[in-house]
mmCIF file of C-alpha atoms in Angstrom:
data_model
loop_
_atom_site.group_PDB
_atom_site.id
_atom_site.type_symbol
_atom_site.label_atom_id
_atom_site.label_comp_id
_atom_site.label_asym_id
_atom_site.label_seq_id
_atom_site.Cartn_x
_atom_site.Cartn_y
_atom_site.Cartn_z
ATOM 1 C CA MET A 903 3.352 -17.170 -10.398
ATOM 2 C CA ILE A 904 2.017 -17.310 -7.002
ATOM 3 C CA LEU A 905 4.280 -16.983 -3.990
ATOM 4 C CA LYS A 906 3.380 -17.437 -0.127
ATOM 5 C CA ARG A 907 4.885 -14.167 1.007
ATOM 6 C CA HIS A 908 3.693 -12.335 4.108
ATOM 7 C CA LEU A 909 3.938 -8.870 2.669
ATOM 8 C CA SER A 910 1.980 -6.234 4.652
ATOM 9 C CA PHE A 911 1.625 -3.631 1.993
ATOM 10 C CA ALA A 912 -1.835 -4.800 1.328
ATOM 11 C CA ALA A 913 -3.001 -4.087 4.840
ATOM 12 C CA TRP A 914 -1.732 -0.390 4.621
ATOM 13 C CA LEU A 915 -3.170 0.132 1.200
ATOM 14 C CA THR A 916 -6.447 -1.361 2.379
ATOM 15 C CA SER A 917 -6.442 0.969 5.451
ATOM 16 C CA ALA A 918 -5.584 3.959 2.924
ATOM 17 C CA MET A 919 -8.470 3.287 0.725
ATOM 18 C CA LEU A 920 -10.973 2.664 3.454
ATOM 19 C CA ALA A 921 -9.713 5.886 5.274
ATOM 20 C CA CYS A 922 -10.193 7.986 2.265
ATOM 21 C CA ALA A 923 -13.826 6.970 1.979
ATOM 22 C CA ALA A 924 -14.452 7.562 5.674
ATOM 23 C CA SER A 925 -12.875 10.886 5.499
ATOM 24 C CA ALA A 926 -14.979 12.037 2.611
ATOM 25 C CA ALA A 927 -18.109 10.775 4.277
ATOM 26 C CA LEU A 928 -17.418 12.745 7.450
ATOM 27 C CA ALA A 929 -18.993 15.739 5.871
ATOM 28 C CA GLN A 930 -22.265 13.768 5.417
ATOM 29 C CA THR A 931 -22.511 11.697 8.552
ATOM 30 C CA PRO A 932 -21.743 12.260 12.190
ATOM 31 C CA ALA A 933 -18.662 10.829 13.667
ATOM 32 C CA PRO A 934 -18.790 7.732 15.720
ATOM 33 C CA ALA A 935 -19.491 8.087 19.310
ATOM 34 C CA ALA A 936 -16.204 6.402 20.288
ATOM 35 C CA ALA A 937 -13.362 5.450 17.875
ATOM 36 C CA PRO A 938 -10.928 2.657 19.044
ATOM 37 C CA ALA A 939 -7.896 4.244 20.782
ATOM 38 C CA GLU A 940 -5.561 2.516 18.424
ATOM 39 C CA GLU A 941 -7.010 4.146 15.271
ATOM 40 C CA PRO A 942 -4.571 6.695 13.702
ATOM 41 C CA ASP A 943 -5.538 9.945 12.270
ATOM 42 C CA THR A 944 -5.961 10.271 8.532
ATOM 43 C CA LEU A 945 -4.864 13.299 6.660
ATOM 44 C CA ILE A 946 -5.544 13.813 3.005
ATOM 45 C CA LEU A 947 -4.032 16.711 1.152
ATOM 46 C CA SER A 948 -5.279 17.346 -2.658
ATOM 47 C CA ASP A 949 -6.219 20.243 -4.770
ATOM 48 C CA THR A 950 -9.833 19.014 -5.073
ATOM 49 C CA LEU A 951 -12.344 16.879 -3.416
ATOM 50 C CA ASN A 952 -15.641 15.757 -5.001
ATOM 51 C CA TYR A 953 -18.078 13.637 -2.981
ATOM 52 C CA ASP A 954 -21.221 12.236 -4.506
ATOM 53 C CA ASP A 955 -23.463 10.719 -1.832
ATOM 54 C CA ILE A 956 -25.761 9.155 -4.452
ATOM 55 C CA LYS A 957 -23.020 7.251 -5.993
ATOM 56 C CA LYS A 958 -21.270 6.715 -2.756
ATOM 57 C CA GLU A 959 -17.976 7.906 -4.408
ATOM 58 C CA SER A 960 -15.123 10.154 -3.260
ATOM 59 C CA VAL A 961 -12.653 11.660 -5.866
ATOM 60 C CA PHE A 962 -9.410 13.329 -4.481
ATOM 61 C CA THR A 963 -7.376 15.020 -7.438
ATOM 62 C CA GLY A 964 -4.190 17.046 -7.711
ATOM 63 C CA ASN A 965 -0.942 16.014 -5.821
ATOM 64 C CA VAL A 966 -2.843 13.657 -3.462
ATOM 65 C CA ILE A 967 -1.048 12.850 -0.362
ATOM 66 C CA MET A 968 -2.554 10.731 2.305
ATOM 67 C CA THR A 969 -0.963 9.870 5.725
ATOM 68 C CA ARG A 970 -2.414 7.523 8.122
ATOM 69 C CA GLY A 971 -0.272 6.563 11.100
ATOM 70 C CA LEU A 972 3.209 5.529 9.694
ATOM 71 C CA MET A 973 1.625 5.002 6.065
ATOM 72 C CA THR A 974 1.943 7.416 3.247
ATOM 73 C CA LEU A 975 0.153 7.222 -0.164
ATOM 74 C CA ARG A 976 1.017 9.608 -3.130
ATOM 75 C CA SER A 977 -0.955 9.836 -6.310
ATOM 76 C CA ASP A 978 -2.361 12.331 -8.807
ATOM 77 C CA LYS A 979 -5.960 11.061 -8.291
ATOM 78 C CA LEU A 980 -7.680 8.657 -5.829
ATOM 79 C CA THR A 981 -11.285 7.521 -6.399
ATOM 80 C CA MET A 982 -13.235 5.696 -3.756
ATOM 81 C CA ARG A 983 -16.494 3.985 -4.054
ATOM 82 C CA GLU A 984 -18.812 1.599 -2.081
ATOM 83 C CA ASP A 985 -21.314 -0.778 -3.409
ATOM 84 C CA ALA A 986 -24.843 -1.673 -2.260
ATOM 85 C CA GLN A 987 -23.350 -4.493 0.043
ATOM 86 C CA GLY A 988 -21.044 -1.904 1.678
ATOM 87 C CA PHE A 989 -17.771 -3.263 -0.089
ATOM 88 C CA GLN A 990 -15.151 -0.761 -0.600
ATOM 89 C CA TYR A 991 -13.237 -0.198 -4.043
ATOM 90 C CA GLY A 992 -10.426 2.158 -4.609
ATOM 91 C CA THR A 993 -8.236 3.295 -7.559
ATOM 92 C CA ALA A 994 -5.037 5.445 -7.441
ATOM 93 C CA THR A 995 -3.712 6.832 -10.583
ATOM 94 C CA VAL A 996 -0.957 9.320 -11.727
ATOM 95 C CA ALA A 997 -0.072 11.273 -14.829
ATOM 96 C CA PRO A 998 2.019 9.478 -17.771
ATOM 97 C CA GLY A 999 5.379 8.911 -16.703
ATOM 98 C CA GLU A 1000 4.783 9.068 -12.939
ATOM 99 C CA LEU A 1001 4.069 5.972 -10.457
ATOM 100 C CA VAL A 1002 1.739 5.747 -7.521
ATOM 101 C CA PHE A 1003 3.820 5.563 -4.432
ATOM 102 C CA ILE A 1004 2.973 3.900 -0.959
ATOM 103 C CA ARG A 1005 5.312 3.679 1.976
ATOM 104 C CA GLN A 1006 4.855 1.955 5.356
ATOM 105 C CA GLU A 1007 7.247 2.174 8.243
ATOM 106 C CA ASN A 1008 7.503 -0.350 10.971
ATOM 107 C CA PRO A 1009 10.073 1.151 13.348
ATOM 108 C CA GLU A 1010 9.947 -1.885 15.760
ATOM 109 C CA LYS A 1011 11.240 -4.078 13.062
ATOM 110 C CA PHE A 1012 13.344 -1.324 11.511
ATOM 111 C CA GLU A 1013 11.362 -1.958 8.398
ATOM 112 C CA VAL A 1014 10.062 -0.011 5.546
ATOM 113 C CA LEU A 1015 7.823 -1.427 2.706
ATOM 114 C CA GLU A 1016 7.352 0.570 -0.494
ATOM 115 C CA ALA A 1017 5.238 -0.176 -3.458
ATOM 116 C CA ARG A 1018 5.102 1.512 -6.849
ATOM 117 C CA GLY A 1019 2.933 1.222 -9.908
ATOM 118 C CA VAL A 1020 1.232 3.073 -12.689
ATOM 119 C CA ARG A 1021 -2.048 2.246 -10.997
ATOM 120 C CA ALA A 1022 -2.976 0.722 -7.573
ATOM 121 C CA GLU A 1023 -6.561 -0.967 -7.098
ATOM 122 C CA TYR A 1024 -8.171 -2.247 -4.090
ATOM 123 C CA ASP A 1025 -11.165 -4.735 -4.071
ATOM 124 C CA GLY A 1026 -12.798 -5.057 -0.834
ATOM 125 C CA LYS A 1027 -15.103 -7.799 -1.824
ATOM 126 C CA ALA A 1028 -12.345 -10.122 -3.146
ATOM 127 C CA GLU A 1029 -10.171 -8.707 -0.602
ATOM 128 C CA THR A 1030 -7.159 -7.934 -3.064
ATOM 129 C CA VAL A 1031 -4.751 -5.122 -3.685
ATOM 130 C CA GLU A 1032 -3.208 -4.805 -7.195
ATOM 131 C CA MET A 1033 -0.280 -2.734 -8.396
ATOM 132 C CA ILE A 1034 -0.537 -2.459 -12.139
ATOM 133 C CA GLY A 1035 2.053 -1.237 -14.691
ATOM 134 C CA LYS A 1036 5.659 -1.251 -13.777
ATOM 135 C CA ALA A 1037 4.772 -2.727 -10.355
ATOM 136 C CA VAL A 1038 7.572 -2.849 -7.753
ATOM 137 C CA VAL A 1039 7.332 -3.845 -4.274
ATOM 138 C CA THR A 1040 10.413 -3.623 -1.979
ATOM 139 C CA ARG A 1041 11.057 -4.335 1.679
ATOM 140 C CA PHE A 1042 13.826 -2.444 3.374
ATOM 141 C CA ILE A 1043 15.508 -3.266 6.753
ATOM 142 C CA CYS A 1044 17.725 -0.770 8.355
ATOM 143 C CA GLY A 1045 17.842 1.231 5.127
ATOM 144 C CA GLN A 1046 18.942 -1.680 3.112
ATOM 145 C CA PRO A 1047 16.556 -3.346 0.346
ATOM 146 C CA PHE A 1048 15.816 -6.961 0.985
ATOM 147 C CA ASP A 1049 12.916 -8.576 -0.705
ATOM 148 C CA ASN A 1050 11.968 -7.218 -4.060
ATOM 149 C CA VAL A 1051 9.542 -8.234 -6.804
ATOM 150 C CA LYS A 1052 8.851 -6.646 -10.057
ATOM 151 C CA GLY A 1053 6.290 -7.219 -12.923
ATOM 152 C CA GLN A 1054 3.527 -5.935 -14.930
ATOM 153 C CA ARG A 1055 1.196 -6.692 -12.092
ATOM 154 C CA VAL A 1056 1.486 -7.650 -8.480
ATOM 155 C CA ILE A 1057 -1.702 -8.847 -6.814
ATOM 156 C CA TYR A 1058 -1.933 -9.357 -2.898
ATOM 157 C CA HIS A 1059 -4.602 -11.700 -1.622
ATOM 158 C CA GLN A 1060 -5.465 -10.843 2.024
ATOM 159 C CA LYS A 1061 -7.469 -13.960 2.636
ATOM 160 C CA ASN A 1062 -4.477 -16.419 2.433
ATOM 161 C CA SER A 1063 -1.524 -13.907 2.595
ATOM 162 C CA THR A 1064 -0.283 -14.808 -0.797
ATOM 163 C CA TYR A 1065 0.585 -12.626 -3.849
ATOM 164 C CA GLU A 1066 0.772 -13.254 -7.581
ATOM 165 C CA ALA A 1067 3.312 -11.466 -9.959
ATOM 166 C CA TYR A 1068 2.817 -11.566 -13.686
ATOM 167 C CA GLY A 1069 5.032 -10.262 -16.651
ATOM 168 C CA GLY A 1070 3.780 -8.181 -19.721
ATOM 169 C CA ALA A 1071 4.858 -5.414 -21.859
ATOM 170 C CA ASP A 1072 4.782 -2.879 -19.081
ATOM 171 C CA SER A 1073 6.693 -4.810 -16.455
ATOM 172 C CA ALA A 1074 9.174 -3.091 -14.392
ATOM 173 C CA ALA A 1075 11.634 -6.010 -14.954
ATOM 174 C CA PRO A 1076 13.688 -6.364 -18.217
ATOM 175 C CA GLY A 1077 12.228 -8.194 -21.063
ATOM 176 C CA GLY A 1078 8.720 -8.148 -19.676
ATOM 177 C CA ARG A 1079 9.370 -10.793 -17.171
ATOM 178 C CA VAL A 1080 8.845 -11.140 -13.438
ATOM 179 C CA ARG A 1081 11.746 -10.557 -11.316
ATOM 180 C CA SER A 1082 11.728 -11.742 -7.644
ATOM 181 C CA LEU A 1083 14.729 -11.223 -5.223
ATOM 182 C CA ALA A 1084 14.677 -12.487 -1.629
ATOM 183 C CA ARG A 1085 17.784 -12.221 0.633
ATOM 184 C CA PRO A 1086 18.336 -14.897 3.222
ATOM 185 C CA GLN A 1087 16.462 -14.366 6.566
ATOM 186 C CA ALA A 1088 19.904 -14.485 8.393
ATOM 187 C CA LYS A 1089 20.898 -11.427 6.700
ATOM 188 C CA ALA A 1090 17.704 -9.614 7.526
ATOM 189 C CA ASP A 1091 18.129 -10.764 11.240
ATOM 190 C CA ALA A 1092 21.664 -9.484 11.217
ATOM 191 C CA ALA A 1093 20.615 -6.111 9.793
ATOM 192 C CA ILE A 1094 18.112 -5.652 12.558
ATOM 193 C CA ALA A 1095 20.395 -6.838 15.275
ATOM 194 C CA GLU A 1096 22.608 -4.065 13.900
ATOM 195 C CA CYS A 1097 20.141 -1.358 13.879
ATOM 196 C CA LYS A 1098 18.955 -2.391 17.475
ATOM 197 C CA LYS A 1099 22.642 -2.095 18.626
ATOM 198 C CA LYS A 1100 23.153 1.356 17.018
ATOM 199 C CA SER A 1101 19.857 2.659 18.375
ATOM 200 C CA ALA A 1102 20.335 1.427 22.015
ATOM 201 C CA PRO A 1103 20.851 4.219 24.487
ATOM 202 C CA ARG A 1104 24.486 4.692 25.585
ATOM 203 C CA LYS A 1105 25.301 4.128 29.213
#
């Protein structure tokens, strides 16, 4: 099932994965002379961090919490590596019974995107982000859930802004199926307008 949906969770998971690798490398390489002003700070909390310069691999373990701007990623383990061509690959995992959690806030649109899955994988060469096992991606507007897709796997393709959803035994939807729900754009626009009205300063 391939759907043309402009979900931005791939963009923030991509930045999360790249930020992790960059953070680990700071201990080995000097910081850039001048970082772009728009680059947000990255904070990673974990019980342990192991960096292997030969393998170009960083492993964060134990209640991993990464924040980068308005994005938050939570997992039990986050592994980053880089191939000979410089492409980045990342995997976030959790203990049995738990789910990787990713949240991105977009205050200007009163929007929050949340993604959950048993595992999250980023492939920098293919430019894909994949939520695997009990995968769920939901868009909230003004605190209300709007777009939602569930499946065994949800794969986002950055190159063409499309995603695929597949069913399977470990699907988050009943019966191992893919379940996709999209509310009318008019309702989303109305919710945004209501939030703007409530947040407008009183005269």
